[in-house]
Structures are given as C-alpha cells and as structure tokens.
XYZ file of C-alpha atoms in Angstrom:
187
model
C 94.409 100.776 117.530
C 95.995 104.024 118.977
C 98.523 105.902 117.253
C 102.166 106.153 118.709
C 103.327 109.244 120.435
C 106.763 110.605 121.116
C 107.711 112.633 124.066
C 110.904 114.237 124.027
C 112.110 115.392 127.419
C 115.500 116.824 127.302
C 115.585 116.072 123.666
C 114.957 112.350 124.078
C 112.242 111.041 121.744
C 110.504 108.394 123.283
C 108.191 106.713 121.709
C 104.705 105.726 123.483
C 101.324 104.467 123.240
C 98.505 105.418 125.965
C 95.260 103.492 125.865
C 92.346 102.845 127.986
C 91.194 104.535 131.142
C 90.422 101.935 133.671
C 91.207 101.878 137.433
C 93.857 99.009 136.796
C 96.816 100.601 135.397
C 99.774 98.897 133.586
C 102.853 100.125 132.091
C 104.588 97.762 129.511
C 107.932 98.066 128.469
C 108.915 96.871 124.771
C 111.710 94.545 123.971
C 114.492 96.056 122.069
C 115.793 95.699 118.703
C 112.378 94.133 117.451
C 110.611 95.546 114.298
C 107.430 94.623 115.266
C 105.575 95.925 118.271
C 104.788 92.715 120.099
C 102.892 93.784 122.962
C 100.386 95.839 120.799
C 97.463 93.073 120.395
C 97.727 92.056 124.005
C 98.027 95.905 125.204
C 94.862 96.645 123.302
C 92.914 93.370 124.768
C 93.774 94.473 127.826
C 92.788 98.329 127.296
C 89.513 97.589 125.222
C 88.326 94.302 126.868
C 89.669 94.213 130.356
C 89.178 97.748 130.959
C 92.828 98.583 131.676
C 94.919 101.721 131.571
C 97.912 100.553 129.371
C 100.986 102.699 128.710
C 103.312 101.136 126.395
C 106.743 102.572 126.385
C 109.118 102.237 123.486
C 113.119 102.791 123.197
C 115.093 106.065 122.198
C 115.475 105.922 118.586
C 118.994 106.563 118.803
C 119.181 103.330 120.512
C 121.952 104.185 122.886
C 121.189 104.158 126.616
C 122.392 103.028 129.783
C 119.514 100.981 131.841
C 119.505 103.735 134.266
C 118.707 106.262 131.431
C 116.137 103.686 129.991
C 114.508 103.690 133.728
C 114.679 107.624 133.906
C 112.756 107.184 130.038
C 110.541 105.419 131.223
C 109.544 107.338 134.704
C 109.317 110.946 132.210
C 106.662 109.379 130.182
C 104.794 107.552 133.148
C 104.787 111.423 134.683
C 104.170 112.913 131.308
C 100.867 110.834 130.924
C 100.035 111.113 134.797
C 100.022 107.742 136.240
C 100.591 107.523 139.910
C 100.312 103.988 140.710
C 100.674 101.059 138.451
C 101.720 97.639 137.674
C 105.124 98.092 135.802
C 106.309 94.883 133.337
C 108.196 94.343 130.127
C 109.006 91.827 127.432
C 112.559 90.280 127.567
C 115.370 93.480 128.188
C 112.046 95.720 128.714
C 111.351 93.321 131.810
C 114.773 94.161 132.922
C 114.043 97.645 132.548
C 110.797 97.285 134.592
C 112.859 95.330 137.214
C 115.264 98.030 137.896
C 112.597 100.741 137.610
C 110.436 98.968 140.657
C 113.904 98.456 142.570
C 114.743 101.926 142.366
C 111.365 103.228 142.788
C 109.517 100.603 144.694
C 106.718 103.467 145.993
C 105.741 103.868 142.310
C 104.812 100.203 141.694
C 102.052 98.080 142.576
C 103.468 95.136 141.058
C 105.804 93.525 138.722
C 104.831 91.835 135.163
C 107.670 90.012 133.515
C 107.198 88.187 130.031
C 109.857 86.399 129.504
C 112.803 86.821 132.291
C 116.703 88.026 131.419
C 119.201 86.601 133.369
C 120.273 90.073 135.119
C 121.693 90.427 138.925
C 119.101 92.756 139.601
C 116.966 91.980 142.754
C 113.132 92.253 143.151
C 111.759 94.978 145.293
C 110.433 93.797 148.884
C 106.968 93.575 149.381
C 106.283 93.350 145.347
C 103.974 91.183 143.898
C 105.338 89.322 140.406
C 103.714 87.506 137.894
C 106.139 85.922 135.145
C 104.538 84.670 131.804
C 106.975 82.298 130.282
C 107.004 80.903 126.421
C 107.215 77.298 126.794
C 110.120 77.191 124.095
C 111.859 80.479 124.631
C 115.254 80.122 124.088
C 116.153 83.957 124.113
C 114.794 84.135 127.785
C 114.380 80.724 128.920
C 112.102 78.975 131.564
C 115.433 78.605 133.914
C 115.735 82.256 134.049
C 112.152 82.544 135.560
C 112.412 79.910 137.815
C 115.536 81.099 139.370
C 114.133 84.820 139.787
C 111.032 83.186 141.203
C 112.831 81.073 143.716
C 114.328 84.325 145.490
C 110.724 85.173 145.873
C 108.549 82.452 145.944
C 106.085 83.569 148.697
C 104.706 86.556 146.212
C 105.259 85.225 142.658
C 103.898 83.047 139.967
C 105.122 82.038 136.939
C 102.196 80.888 134.090
C 103.137 79.534 130.589
C 102.134 79.812 126.952
C 103.089 77.780 124.590
C 106.010 79.332 121.784
C 108.920 81.209 121.830
C 110.019 84.305 122.944
C 107.646 86.089 120.583
C 104.664 84.483 122.465
C 103.032 87.824 123.249
C 102.463 88.456 119.585
C 101.590 84.828 118.533
C 99.322 84.181 121.445
C 98.362 88.070 122.347
C 94.548 87.105 123.662
C 96.238 84.351 125.820
C 98.411 86.695 127.148
C 96.378 89.325 127.974
C 93.839 87.257 129.551
C 96.617 85.839 131.926
C 97.526 89.295 132.973
C 93.908 90.197 133.208
C 92.866 87.695 135.654
C 96.278 88.050 137.601
C 95.967 92.199 137.900
C 92.319 92.290 138.315
C 91.538 89.515 140.709
C 89.103 91.718 142.870
C-alpha cells in the first residue's frame, strides 16, 4: 500500500493518497468520522490490478469545514497532484462532497461515482454519467436514497448493489473495485 501524504495549502492539513498512473483517473473522497480507511483496498485494487490512477482524499484533521471548504480542499489536492480530467466519487459524505464538486466544476469531471448516497439536495450536474454502488443492507445511506437520485437522471445513471452495510467498500473491496473498473474502463 502507499503511504498517506499531507498537503497543506494555506495551513489546511489535507491527507491524501496518490496511487497508480493509468489513463483512467479517479478521485475518491473518504467518508468522514471513520477510524479505518474504508476505501484503501478497493483503491489499491483499482490502481494495481485495473491500472487506474487513483487519488484518495481525506478530511482536514480539525474536522471543521463547510461543504464548500471541503470541495475547495479536494480541488486543491487534485491541482497539487496535477490531474486534469477525472471521475470524482466518494463514500457516504465523501460522495456528497463529490456531488457538490462536480455540480460546481462540471468541466473538471468525466463522471460521478457514489458509494452509498446521502439524502441531500444537490442536483447532478448536466450531461455527467453517474455510477451508484449501494450496500444492500446499508441503513446509513439506504437504497431509497440511491433510487431517488437515479430517478432524477435515469438516462445517465446506473445502480449496482453489493451485499452488506455502509462499510461494503471495506468488507467487499474487490467486488467494489470490479464494479467500478467494469463501469469506468468500458472501452
């Protein structure tokens, strides 16, 4: 596995992991408040086995930031690493940040990946494809949230399910990675 780095624009300590160098680029934003890095194994699979360039972005150590500030943090890390065009996704609240980022900066995104969908009022950016991966027993981000979001953009969104609760990316990392790989690397 790759070590976590810290990027400190304007004194903000933002943890990130940059892994792989493939042509398919994916930014993954972690869920907040979890002790474990739920996305690490799936991201490592995508970088090593699928040949993706995966950038995982965490949250400021102080934990105090608005949604707009969190979007700015992720953009700062993306720019620091030098990624131009990418899929942007996240797990739980990380997906909410991804939705806000893509809605505000549609020109920076190839698509949106949501690992569990929070019930928030953020419209999906126009013309952006959306992959939703949902745990079948997730009570933190229940399937109804994913279905409501998909109904708003049925022509450009897909829902895939994996057995498990909200931590399905950690409990089923390879299955999660394979779903992402097959959807993003379809050509």
